[in-house]
Amino acid sequence: RHPRAKPPAKKRHAIMAPFARSLLPLSSLFRTRSIAGIQAELEHGGSGLRRTLGATDLVMLGIGAVIGAGIFSAIGTAAVGEVAGDGTVIRYGAGPALVLSFVLLGAVCALAGLCYAELTALIPISGSAYTYAYATLGELVAWIIGWDLILEYAVGNMAVAIAWSGYFTSLLRFFGIEFPFWLSHSYRDVLLSYPERLSELPSVLGHAVAVNLPGILIVALITWVLVIGIRESASVNNAMVVLKLAVLALFVGVGVFYLEPANWAPFAPNGWRGVHQGAAIVFFAYIGFDAISTAAEETRDPQRNMPRGILGSLAVCTLIYAVVGLVATGLVP
C-alpha cells in the first residue's frame, strides 16, 4: 500500500474514538432540549404543574411583582437626582419630567415583554429565561442564565425586604414601640450608614452582631406561602395588590387637593439628560414583570393569557407610576 494512503475505515474509527469520547462532555454543554419534546412531555402528563391561573391572575401577579419598594422608595431620588457627599452629581434628577421617565421605561420594558410573551406562548412551562435558553442556546448558557435569575431575584428580594423592614419599624415607632436597632439593621448597613452607633451593637465572642430580623421574617413568611401552592399564593398576592393600590389611590386622591402647579415649573430642569438618568434610577421599579413568565406552566391557555398578563400588567403599572409621579412632584418642590 502507498505510504500516504488512508488507513481502513475501522482503523480510522479506532484511532479517533478516544478523541471523540474526550469531546463528549464538551458537546453536552451545548446540548439543547427541543421545543417539540418539551410540548410532547406536557401533553402526555409528565410531572406538570396545575393550570389554575387566568389572565386576571397574571395581571395581578405582574402588578404585585412590579409595584413595591421601587415606587415607594426610589421615586424621590429619581426626581431630585443622586449627589455624592462632596457635592458631585452622580445622576441628574428628572424633576416633574419623571412622568416621561416612567413612560420611557414602560415602552422599553414593553419590548422585552413582547419577547417574553412570544416565548411563553411557544414554550409554556416554568423556568422563564432558563428554559428558553435551554431550548435554543444549550445547557451551558441555560446554567449561566439560571444563576443570573437566582441572583437577580435574590438582590431584588433583599432590597424589597430591607425597605419593608424600614417601613415596619417606623410603623411600630408610630405606636410607641421602639424596635431594637441591632435587630433592624444588618452589620454592613450599620458600618456604612450608622458608624457612630457601632458601640450600641451587642458582642458575641468578640464580634459585634447586627441582623435585620423583620426583613428575614417577611422573606420566610412569603416563602412559606409560596410553598403551600399557586392558588393560595395568587390569592394572597391579589389581596396585597388591592392593599397597595388602595394606598396609592389614597395618596393620589388626597394629594390632588394640595397640588402646587408652581412645583411643575420648570418641567424638565435637567432636560433630556435628567429624564433618561432619572429613568435609570427608577428602572428598578419595573423589575418583576418577567416573573410572570415563570407561571406559564400554571396558566390556563398560556398562548392567550400570558401575553395579556405580561403586557397588561406593564400598561397598568406605567399608568400608576405616571400618575403617582405627577402628584408627588406637584406636592413637593
Tab-separated table of C-alpha atoms in Angstrom:
chain	number	residue	atom	x	y	z
A	1	ARG	CA	0.000	0.000	0.000
A	2	HIS	CA	1.155	3.550	-0.741
A	3	PRO	CA	2.624	5.050	2.493
A	4	ARG	CA	0.347	8.105	2.251
A	5	ALA	CA	-2.835	6.085	1.721
A	6	LYS	CA	-5.548	6.432	4.389
A	7	PRO	CA	-5.936	3.525	6.862
A	8	PRO	CA	-9.104	1.420	6.589
A	9	ALA	CA	-12.331	2.891	7.981
A	10	LYS	CA	-12.362	0.574	11.024
A	11	LYS	CA	-8.800	1.531	11.909
A	12	ARG	CA	-9.570	5.237	11.477
A	13	HIS	CA	-12.550	4.846	13.798
A	14	ALA	CA	-10.386	3.121	16.406
A	15	ILE	CA	-7.833	5.936	16.211
A	16	MET	CA	-10.463	8.730	16.501
A	17	ALA	CA	-12.697	7.085	19.124
A	18	PRO	CA	-10.699	8.225	22.196
A	19	PHE	CA	-10.586	11.779	20.833
A	20	ALA	CA	-14.342	11.727	20.137
A	21	ARG	CA	-15.030	10.415	23.644
A	22	SER	CA	-12.972	13.227	25.130
A	23	LEU	CA	-15.168	15.775	23.306
A	24	LEU	CA	-18.448	14.299	24.573
A	25	PRO	CA	-18.531	16.252	27.859
A	26	LEU	CA	-17.785	19.456	25.934
A	27	SER	CA	-20.516	18.823	23.378
A	28	SER	CA	-23.029	18.074	26.132
A	29	LEU	CA	-22.550	21.629	27.428
A	30	PHE	CA	-24.348	22.893	24.316
A	31	ARG	CA	-26.998	20.180	24.241
A	32	THR	CA	-30.483	21.648	23.773
A	33	ARG	CA	-33.991	20.450	24.564
A	34	SER	CA	-36.290	20.530	21.558
A	35	ILE	CA	-39.448	22.607	21.806
A	36	ALA	CA	-41.445	19.714	20.333
A	37	GLY	CA	-40.059	17.397	23.012
A	38	ILE	CA	-40.971	19.829	25.790
A	39	GLN	CA	-44.509	20.264	24.475
A	40	ALA	CA	-44.957	16.500	23.994
A	41	GLU	CA	-43.833	15.947	27.573
A	42	LEU	CA	-46.511	18.354	28.792
A	43	GLU	CA	-49.264	16.870	26.619
A	44	HIS	CA	-48.605	13.337	27.864
A	45	GLY	CA	-48.924	14.221	31.515
A	46	GLY	CA	-45.424	14.061	32.928
A	47	SER	CA	-44.890	15.998	36.142
A	48	GLY	CA	-46.547	19.241	35.038
A	49	LEU	CA	-47.996	21.798	37.450
A	50	ARG	CA	-51.688	22.586	37.904
A	51	ARG	CA	-53.003	25.101	35.377
A	52	THR	CA	-55.203	27.303	37.531
A	53	LEU	CA	-54.288	30.920	36.648
A	54	GLY	CA	-56.201	33.126	34.217
A	55	ALA	CA	-55.330	36.437	32.553
A	56	THR	CA	-56.598	38.490	35.516
A	57	ASP	CA	-54.477	36.460	37.938
A	58	LEU	CA	-51.414	37.083	35.764
A	59	VAL	CA	-52.070	40.834	35.580
A	60	MET	CA	-52.410	40.918	39.374
A	61	LEU	CA	-49.244	38.827	39.701
A	62	GLY	CA	-47.398	41.300	37.492
A	63	ILE	CA	-48.678	44.317	39.427
A	64	GLY	CA	-47.731	42.626	42.687
A	65	ALA	CA	-44.218	41.929	41.404
A	66	VAL	CA	-43.639	45.363	39.870
A	67	ILE	CA	-45.257	47.828	42.268
A	68	GLY	CA	-43.331	47.802	45.517
A	69	ALA	CA	-40.245	49.328	47.038
A	70	GLY	CA	-39.339	50.930	43.708
A	71	ILE	CA	-42.317	53.303	43.617
A	72	PHE	CA	-42.351	53.893	47.372
A	73	SER	CA	-38.629	54.433	47.848
A	74	ALA	CA	-36.961	55.391	44.548
A	75	ILE	CA	-39.371	57.970	43.141
A	76	GLY	CA	-37.942	60.842	45.224
A	77	THR	CA	-34.359	60.018	44.243
A	78	ALA	CA	-35.328	59.899	40.569
A	79	ALA	CA	-36.962	63.326	40.779
A	80	VAL	CA	-34.139	65.019	42.708
A	81	GLY	CA	-31.132	63.033	41.472
A	82	GLU	CA	-28.194	61.499	43.298
A	83	VAL	CA	-25.456	63.688	44.785
A	84	ALA	CA	-22.285	62.448	46.497
A	85	GLY	CA	-21.236	63.713	49.902
A	86	ASP	CA	-18.730	66.125	48.339
A	87	GLY	CA	-21.423	67.647	46.126
A	88	THR	CA	-20.549	65.743	42.941
A	89	VAL	CA	-23.633	64.896	40.877
A	90	ILE	CA	-23.833	61.149	40.314
A	91	ARG	CA	-27.107	61.242	38.357
A	92	TYR	CA	-29.230	64.225	37.414
A	93	GLY	CA	-32.839	64.218	38.533
A	94	ALA	CA	-35.780	64.300	36.138
A	95	GLY	CA	-37.853	66.742	38.184
A	96	PRO	CA	-41.561	66.753	37.211
A	97	ALA	CA	-40.468	65.173	33.907
A	98	LEU	CA	-40.236	61.982	35.955
A	99	VAL	CA	-43.564	61.192	34.288
A	100	LEU	CA	-41.727	60.957	30.957
A	101	SER	CA	-39.099	58.712	32.576
A	102	PHE	CA	-41.827	56.264	33.572
A	103	VAL	CA	-43.417	56.344	30.102
A	104	LEU	CA	-39.995	55.805	28.505
A	105	LEU	CA	-39.321	52.844	30.788
A	106	GLY	CA	-42.760	51.407	30.108
A	107	ALA	CA	-42.087	51.461	26.358
A	108	VAL	CA	-38.652	49.854	26.773
A	109	CYS	CA	-39.995	47.155	29.089
A	110	ALA	CA	-42.844	46.503	26.658
A	111	LEU	CA	-40.280	45.487	24.018
A	112	ALA	CA	-38.818	42.943	26.420
A	113	GLY	CA	-42.365	41.997	27.411
A	114	LEU	CA	-43.217	41.174	23.786
A	115	CYS	CA	-40.236	38.787	23.678
A	116	TYR	CA	-41.341	37.101	26.909
A	117	ALA	CA	-44.937	36.925	25.665
A	118	GLU	CA	-43.896	35.138	22.462
A	119	LEU	CA	-41.536	32.740	24.225
A	120	THR	CA	-44.014	31.834	26.979
A	121	ALA	CA	-46.672	31.136	24.350
A	122	LEU	CA	-44.223	28.938	22.433
A	123	ILE	CA	-42.735	27.169	25.486
A	124	PRO	CA	-45.477	27.303	28.149
A	125	ILE	CA	-43.577	25.687	31.030
A	126	SER	CA	-41.916	27.022	34.157
A	127	GLY	CA	-38.338	28.220	34.092
A	128	SER	CA	-38.637	31.518	32.227
A	129	ALA	CA	-35.396	32.604	30.520
A	130	TYR	CA	-33.609	29.463	31.786
A	131	THR	CA	-35.948	27.222	29.805
A	132	TYR	CA	-35.827	29.448	26.711
A	133	ALA	CA	-32.019	29.368	26.748
A	134	TYR	CA	-32.019	25.583	27.241
A	135	ALA	CA	-34.235	25.136	24.184
A	136	THR	CA	-32.218	27.433	21.936
A	137	LEU	CA	-28.648	28.015	23.139
A	138	GLY	CA	-27.784	24.908	25.123
A	139	GLU	CA	-27.155	23.633	28.610
A	140	LEU	CA	-24.141	25.798	29.494
A	141	VAL	CA	-25.855	29.095	28.594
A	142	ALA	CA	-29.017	27.952	30.390
A	143	TRP	CA	-26.959	27.141	33.505
A	144	ILE	CA	-25.430	30.636	33.460
A	145	ILE	CA	-28.806	32.310	32.935
A	146	GLY	CA	-30.348	30.175	35.675
A	147	TRP	CA	-27.806	31.516	38.166
A	148	ASP	CA	-28.339	35.042	36.784
A	149	LEU	CA	-32.045	34.738	37.551
A	150	ILE	CA	-31.349	33.483	41.070
A	151	LEU	CA	-29.019	36.429	41.690
A	152	GLU	CA	-31.486	38.918	40.174
A	153	TYR	CA	-34.381	37.745	42.333
A	154	ALA	CA	-32.157	37.461	45.417
A	155	VAL	CA	-30.900	41.038	45.082
A	156	GLY	CA	-34.391	42.331	44.278
A	157	ASN	CA	-35.939	40.454	47.205
A	158	MET	CA	-33.285	41.727	49.594
A	159	ALA	CA	-33.904	45.334	48.549
A	160	VAL	CA	-37.666	44.935	48.982
A	161	ALA	CA	-37.265	43.154	52.330
A	162	ILE	CA	-34.972	45.898	53.645
A	163	ALA	CA	-37.397	48.608	52.503
A	164	TRP	CA	-40.310	46.730	54.079
A	165	SER	CA	-38.363	46.362	57.318
A	166	GLY	CA	-37.787	50.125	57.426
A	167	TYR	CA	-41.490	50.862	56.972
A	168	PHE	CA	-42.454	48.200	59.524
A	169	THR	CA	-40.169	49.548	62.258
A	170	SER	CA	-41.311	53.130	61.558
A	171	LEU	CA	-44.942	51.951	61.865
A	172	LEU	CA	-44.121	50.372	65.239
A	173	ARG	CA	-42.457	53.627	66.267
A	174	PHE	CA	-45.678	55.466	65.410
A	175	PHE	CA	-47.446	53.315	68.002
A	176	GLY	CA	-44.721	53.962	70.579
A	177	ILE	CA	-42.857	50.655	70.083
A	178	GLU	CA	-39.118	51.029	69.539
A	179	PHE	CA	-37.683	48.002	67.724
A	180	PRO	CA	-34.089	47.231	68.805
A	181	PHE	CA	-31.620	48.950	66.488
A	182	TRP	CA	-29.334	45.909	66.211
A	183	LEU	CA	-32.305	43.725	65.181
A	184	SER	CA	-33.491	46.015	62.378
A	185	HIS	CA	-30.220	46.717	60.520
A	186	SER	CA	-27.563	44.486	59.017
A	187	TYR	CA	-23.969	44.863	60.189
A	188	ARG	CA	-22.950	46.238	56.777
A	189	ASP	CA	-25.754	48.783	56.922
A	190	VAL	CA	-24.611	49.930	60.362
A	191	LEU	CA	-20.979	50.064	59.232
A	192	LEU	CA	-21.747	52.193	56.157
A	193	SER	CA	-24.689	54.337	57.280
A	194	TYR	CA	-24.503	54.484	61.080
A	195	PRO	CA	-20.832	54.108	62.076
A	196	GLU	CA	-21.418	56.285	65.137
A	197	ARG	CA	-23.787	53.617	66.526
A	198	LEU	CA	-21.420	50.663	66.259
A	199	SER	CA	-20.888	50.827	70.011
A	200	GLU	CA	-24.605	50.043	70.540
A	201	LEU	CA	-24.294	46.584	68.947
A	202	PRO	CA	-24.109	43.576	71.268
A	203	SER	CA	-20.957	41.468	71.128
A	204	VAL	CA	-20.795	37.700	70.673
A	205	LEU	CA	-17.394	36.031	71.014
A	206	GLY	CA	-15.766	39.386	70.476
A	207	HIS	CA	-17.717	40.233	67.316
A	208	ALA	CA	-20.390	42.941	67.027
A	209	VAL	CA	-23.745	41.491	65.947
A	210	ALA	CA	-26.474	43.148	63.868
A	211	VAL	CA	-29.234	41.450	61.873
A	212	ASN	CA	-32.302	42.712	60.022
A	213	LEU	CA	-34.810	40.406	61.703
A	214	PRO	CA	-38.034	41.880	60.174
A	215	GLY	CA	-36.504	41.531	56.699
A	216	ILE	CA	-35.615	37.891	57.330
A	217	LEU	CA	-39.038	37.077	58.780
A	218	ILE	CA	-41.009	38.623	55.907
A	219	VAL	CA	-38.962	36.652	53.351
A	220	ALA	CA	-39.548	33.446	55.367
A	221	LEU	CA	-43.287	34.170	55.557
A	222	ILE	CA	-43.638	34.800	51.807
A	223	THR	CA	-41.582	31.676	51.064
A	224	TRP	CA	-43.926	29.621	53.241
A	225	VAL	CA	-46.969	30.983	51.373
A	226	LEU	CA	-45.350	30.128	48.022
A	227	VAL	CA	-44.628	26.565	49.123
A	228	ILE	CA	-48.284	25.965	50.030
A	229	GLY	CA	-49.471	26.243	46.413
A	230	ILE	CA	-50.070	28.515	43.429
A	231	ARG	CA	-53.784	29.075	44.079
A	232	GLU	CA	-53.149	30.158	47.652
A	233	SER	CA	-50.146	32.255	46.579
A	234	ALA	CA	-52.251	34.001	43.930
A	235	SER	CA	-54.985	34.760	46.469
A	236	VAL	CA	-52.506	36.283	48.923
A	237	ASN	CA	-50.887	38.246	46.082
A	238	ASN	CA	-54.271	39.584	44.949
A	239	ALA	CA	-55.014	40.785	48.491
A	240	MET	CA	-51.624	42.542	48.701
A	241	VAL	CA	-52.132	44.132	45.288
A	242	VAL	CA	-55.517	45.514	46.352
A	243	LEU	CA	-53.887	46.897	49.525
A	244	LYS	CA	-51.016	48.523	47.598
A	245	LEU	CA	-53.344	50.043	45.019
A	246	ALA	CA	-55.553	51.354	47.814
A	247	VAL	CA	-52.536	53.044	49.436
A	248	LEU	CA	-51.527	54.653	46.126
A	249	ALA	CA	-55.140	55.669	45.412
A	250	LEU	CA	-55.304	57.288	48.863
A	251	PHE	CA	-52.060	59.162	48.168
A	252	VAL	CA	-53.305	60.408	44.792
A	253	GLY	CA	-56.855	61.104	45.995
A	254	VAL	CA	-55.704	63.218	48.933
A	255	GLY	CA	-52.666	64.683	47.176
A	256	VAL	CA	-54.627	66.269	44.314
A	257	PHE	CA	-56.153	68.729	46.790
A	258	TYR	CA	-52.712	70.004	47.803
A	259	LEU	CA	-51.003	70.325	44.440
A	260	GLU	CA	-48.892	73.408	43.745
A	261	PRO	CA	-48.673	73.929	39.955
A	262	ALA	CA	-45.607	76.119	40.550
A	263	ASN	CA	-43.708	72.956	41.537
A	264	TRP	CA	-44.046	71.714	37.941
A	265	ALA	CA	-42.022	74.629	36.541
A	266	PRO	CA	-39.543	74.059	35.092
A	267	PHE	CA	-40.998	70.740	33.977
A	268	ALA	CA	-37.630	69.247	32.948
A	269	PRO	CA	-34.966	71.172	34.910
A	270	ASN	CA	-32.143	68.977	33.584
A	271	GLY	CA	-33.551	68.383	30.104
A	272	TRP	CA	-33.275	65.046	28.351
A	273	ARG	CA	-30.251	64.133	30.487
A	274	GLY	CA	-32.386	64.345	33.602
A	275	VAL	CA	-35.195	62.322	32.011
A	276	HIS	CA	-33.032	59.371	30.981
A	277	GLN	CA	-30.847	59.435	34.116
A	278	GLY	CA	-33.992	59.589	36.230
A	279	ALA	CA	-35.248	56.594	34.258
A	280	ALA	CA	-32.033	54.749	35.122
A	281	ILE	CA	-32.742	55.346	38.818
A	282	VAL	CA	-36.349	54.108	38.734
A	283	PHE	CA	-35.732	51.226	36.322
A	284	PHE	CA	-35.503	49.131	39.472
A	285	ALA	CA	-39.204	49.919	39.981
A	286	TYR	CA	-40.081	47.918	36.831
A	287	ILE	CA	-38.139	44.781	37.734
A	288	GLY	CA	-40.547	41.914	38.239
A	289	PHE	CA	-42.755	41.829	35.134
A	290	ASP	CA	-40.629	38.979	33.783
A	291	ALA	CA	-41.607	36.931	36.839
A	292	ILE	CA	-44.987	36.353	35.205
A	293	SER	CA	-43.313	34.052	32.691
A	294	THR	CA	-42.310	31.672	35.496
A	295	ALA	CA	-46.017	30.912	35.984
A	296	ALA	CA	-46.519	29.734	32.380
A	297	GLU	CA	-46.924	26.096	33.417
A	298	GLU	CA	-49.603	27.085	35.947
A	299	THR	CA	-51.648	29.154	33.470
A	300	ARG	CA	-54.770	28.121	31.606
A	301	ASP	CA	-54.455	28.663	27.850
A	302	PRO	CA	-50.970	30.242	28.134
A	303	GLN	CA	-50.857	31.146	24.411
A	304	ARG	CA	-53.657	33.646	25.032
A	305	ASN	CA	-53.315	34.555	28.717
A	306	MET	CA	-49.546	35.005	29.103
A	307	PRO	CA	-49.238	37.899	26.576
A	308	ARG	CA	-52.291	39.543	28.142
A	309	GLY	CA	-50.846	39.165	31.624
A	310	ILE	CA	-47.374	40.486	30.784
A	311	LEU	CA	-48.372	43.441	28.622
A	312	GLY	CA	-51.495	44.235	30.649
A	313	SER	CA	-49.591	44.481	33.925
A	314	LEU	CA	-46.933	46.666	32.297
A	315	ALA	CA	-49.579	49.046	30.958
A	316	VAL	CA	-51.329	49.304	34.340
A	317	CYS	CA	-48.069	49.832	36.239
A	318	THR	CA	-46.870	52.514	33.802
A	319	LEU	CA	-50.136	54.411	34.206
A	320	ILE	CA	-49.978	54.154	38.006
A	321	TYR	CA	-46.342	55.262	38.103
A	322	ALA	CA	-47.018	58.260	35.857
A	323	VAL	CA	-49.962	59.450	37.966
A	324	VAL	CA	-48.102	58.961	41.266
A	325	GLY	CA	-45.016	60.719	39.872
A	326	LEU	CA	-47.115	63.659	38.689
A	327	VAL	CA	-48.815	64.059	42.077
A	328	ALA	CA	-45.599	63.588	44.066
A	329	THR	CA	-43.723	66.272	42.149
A	330	GLY	CA	-46.749	68.564	42.433
A	331	LEU	CA	-46.767	68.233	46.220
A	332	VAL	CA	-43.059	68.743	46.907
A	333	PRO	CA	-40.780	71.200	45.073
